Short mmCIF file of the C-alpha atoms (twelve columns), coordinates in Angstrom:
data_MODEL
# 
_entry.id   MODEL 
# 
loop_
_atom_site.group_PDB 
_atom_site.id 
_atom_site.type_symbol 
_atom_site.label_atom_id 
_atom_site.label_alt_id 
_atom_site.label_comp_id 
_atom_site.label_asym_id 
_atom_site.label_seq_id 
_atom_site.Cartn_x 
_atom_site.Cartn_y 
_atom_site.Cartn_z 
_atom_site.pdbx_PDB_model_num 
ATOM 1   C CA . MET A 1   0.122  -0.119 -0.113  1 
ATOM 2   C CA . PRO A 2   1.984  2.941  -1.473  1 
ATOM 3   C CA . CYS A 3   2.184  6.433  -0.073  1 
ATOM 4   C CA . GLN A 4   -0.729 5.646  2.229   1 
ATOM 5   C CA . SER A 5   -2.221 8.844  3.347   1 
ATOM 6   C CA . VAL A 6   -2.338 10.492 6.308   1 
ATOM 7   C CA . LEU A 7   -3.856 13.414 9.088   1 
ATOM 8   C CA . LEU A 8   -0.190 15.051 8.647   1 
ATOM 9   C CA . HIS A 9   -1.010 17.977 11.373  1 
ATOM 10  C CA . ASN A 10  2.514  16.645 13.102  1 
ATOM 11  C CA . VAL A 11  6.360  16.346 12.099  1 
ATOM 12  C CA . PRO A 12  5.805  12.451 12.804  1 
ATOM 13  C CA . ASN A 13  3.077  12.061 10.439  1 
ATOM 14  C CA . ALA A 14  4.011  12.919 8.221   1 
ATOM 15  C CA . ARG A 15  7.646  11.414 8.382   1 
ATOM 16  C CA . ALA A 16  5.172  7.743  8.612   1 
ATOM 17  C CA . ALA A 17  3.707  9.069  5.310   1 
ATOM 18  C CA . PHE A 18  7.471  10.198 3.605   1 
ATOM 19  C CA . GLU A 19  8.179  6.638  4.577   1 
ATOM 20  C CA . ALA A 20  5.068  4.738  2.950   1 
ATOM 21  C CA . CYS A 21  5.886  6.158  -0.274  1 
ATOM 22  C CA . LEU A 22  9.433  5.117  -0.268  1 
ATOM 23  C CA . ASN A 23  7.955  1.620  -0.329  1 
ATOM 24  C CA . GLY A 24  9.571  -1.060 -2.919  1 
ATOM 25  C CA . LEU A 25  12.829 1.084  -2.802  1 
ATOM 26  C CA . HIS A 26  15.981 0.173  -1.606  1 
ATOM 27  C CA . SER A 27  19.277 1.421  -2.311  1 
ATOM 28  C CA . SER A 28  22.039 3.721  -0.279  1 
ATOM 29  C CA . ASP A 29  20.120 6.413  -1.753  1 
ATOM 30  C CA . ILE A 30  17.558 5.315  -0.799  1 
ATOM 31  C CA . GLU A 31  18.651 5.293  2.969   1 
ATOM 32  C CA . GLU A 32  20.220 8.330  2.673   1 
ATOM 33  C CA . LEU A 33  16.765 9.808  2.241   1 
ATOM 34  C CA . GLN A 34  15.089 7.764  5.093   1 
ATOM 35  C CA . ARG A 35  18.597 9.126  7.227   1 
ATOM 36  C CA . SER A 36  17.426 12.599 6.055   1 
ATOM 37  C CA . ILE A 37  13.345 11.860 6.656   1 
ATOM 38  C CA . GLN A 38  13.871 10.558 10.335  1 
ATOM 39  C CA . ARG A 39  16.926 14.277 10.367  1 
ATOM 40  C CA . SER A 40  13.407 16.713 9.703   1 
ATOM 41  C CA . ARG A 41  12.649 18.712 12.473  1 
ATOM 42  C CA . SER A 42  9.504  20.526 10.545  1 
ATOM 43  C CA . LEU A 43  7.356  20.147 7.732   1 
ATOM 44  C CA . ARG A 44  9.029  23.093 5.784   1 
ATOM 45  C CA . ASP A 45  12.034 20.333 6.232   1 
ATOM 46  C CA . LEU A 46  9.677  17.521 4.942   1 
ATOM 47  C CA . TRP A 47  7.989  19.696 1.824   1 
ATOM 48  C CA . HIS A 48  11.835 20.180 0.631   1 
ATOM 49  C CA . LEU A 49  12.389 16.138 0.473   1 
ATOM 50  C CA . ARG A 50  9.839  15.973 -2.036  1 
ATOM 51  C CA . THR A 51  11.518 15.889 -5.572  1 
ATOM 52  C CA . TRP A 52  14.239 13.592 -4.252  1 
ATOM 53  C CA . LEU A 53  11.638 11.059 -3.284  1 
ATOM 54  C CA . TYR A 54  10.490 11.217 -6.704  1 
ATOM 55  C CA . THR A 55  13.710 11.136 -8.600  1 
ATOM 56  C CA . GLU A 56  13.595 8.114  -6.746  1 
ATOM 57  C CA . VAL A 57  10.485 6.488  -7.368  1 
ATOM 58  C CA . ALA A 58  10.753 7.410  -10.815 1 
ATOM 59  C CA . ARG A 59  13.938 6.051  -11.548 1 
ATOM 60  C CA . ALA A 60  12.531 3.004  -9.660  1 
ATOM 61  C CA . PHE A 61  9.895  2.241  -11.337 1 
ATOM 62  C CA . SER A 62  8.201  5.153  -13.783 1 
ATOM 63  C CA . GLN A 63  7.046  8.921  -13.833 1 
ATOM 64  C CA . ALA A 64  3.789  8.188  -13.821 1 
ATOM 65  C CA . GLU A 65  4.275  6.023  -10.166 1 
ATOM 66  C CA . ALA A 66  6.113  8.907  -8.675  1 
ATOM 67  C CA . GLU A 67  3.186  11.339 -10.100 1 
ATOM 68  C CA . LEU A 68  0.726  8.623  -8.127  1 
ATOM 69  C CA . ARG A 69  2.935  8.890  -4.437  1 
ATOM 70  C CA . LEU A 70  3.413  12.700 -4.763  1 
ATOM 71  C CA . SER A 71  -0.035 14.053 -5.334  1 
ATOM 72  C CA . ARG A 72  -1.238 11.355 -2.611  1 
ATOM 73  C CA . LEU A 73  1.942  13.469 -0.552  1 
ATOM 74  C CA . ASN A 74  1.551  17.115 -1.988  1 
ATOM 75  C CA . ALA A 75  -2.654 16.468 -0.597  1 
ATOM 76  C CA . HIS A 76  -0.544 17.125 3.078   1 
ATOM 77  C CA . PHE A 77  0.134  19.792 1.929   1 
ATOM 78  C CA . GLN A 78  -2.512 22.168 1.754   1 
ATOM 79  C CA . PHE A 79  -0.398 25.480 3.222   1 
ATOM 80  C CA . GLY A 80  -0.992 28.436 1.183   1 
ATOM 81  C CA . ALA A 81  0.291  31.292 1.353   1 
ATOM 82  C CA . SER A 82  1.438  31.558 4.995   1 
ATOM 83  C CA . PHE A 83  3.794  28.282 3.842   1 
ATOM 84  C CA . GLY A 84  4.642  29.493 0.904   1 
ATOM 85  C CA . PHE A 85  3.895  27.075 -1.090  1 
ATOM 86  C CA . SER A 86  0.757  25.578 -2.144  1 
ATOM 87  C CA . GLY A 87  0.812  21.997 -2.217  1 
ATOM 88  C CA . GLN A 88  1.407  21.255 -6.436  1 
ATOM 89  C CA . THR A 89  4.556  19.265 -7.547  1 
ATOM 90  C CA . GLN A 90  7.162  20.803 -9.336  1 
ATOM 91  C CA . SER A 91  9.046  18.622 -11.810 1 
ATOM 92  C CA . ALA A 92  11.155 20.865 -13.719 1 
ATOM 93  C CA . PRO A 93  13.482 20.312 -10.968 1 
ATOM 94  C CA . VAL A 94  13.539 16.640 -10.696 1 
ATOM 95  C CA . GLN A 95  13.350 15.689 -15.210 1 
ATOM 96  C CA . SER A 96  16.790 18.124 -15.026 1 
ATOM 97  C CA . ARG A 97  18.006 15.686 -12.215 1 
ATOM 98  C CA . LEU A 98  17.017 12.601 -14.108 1 
ATOM 99  C CA . ALA A 99  18.329 12.950 -16.276 1 
ATOM 100 C CA . LYS A 100 22.306 13.702 -14.669 1 
ATOM 101 C CA . HIS A 101 21.305 9.908  -13.866 1 
# 
């Protein structure tokens, strides 16, 4: 059950949702991403890990799977202007990162 929907009203729940999105992924890059998720101190920290997550899922599975997992996760990041973002997937930086590998 990849990227299970969880209410993200706090960082521990947000971390759990990110971990769910890593289901089926195994590599040293994934281990490093998991450490970054665990070290996150705020929802903003986790927000910035989304593109890395997208990249790893797209590499392992497909862009379609990455978009599906991120769309489920992004639904929990609807903070609007007060948080500085709207929950939209930022695929351009990810596509350039994918092209490097």
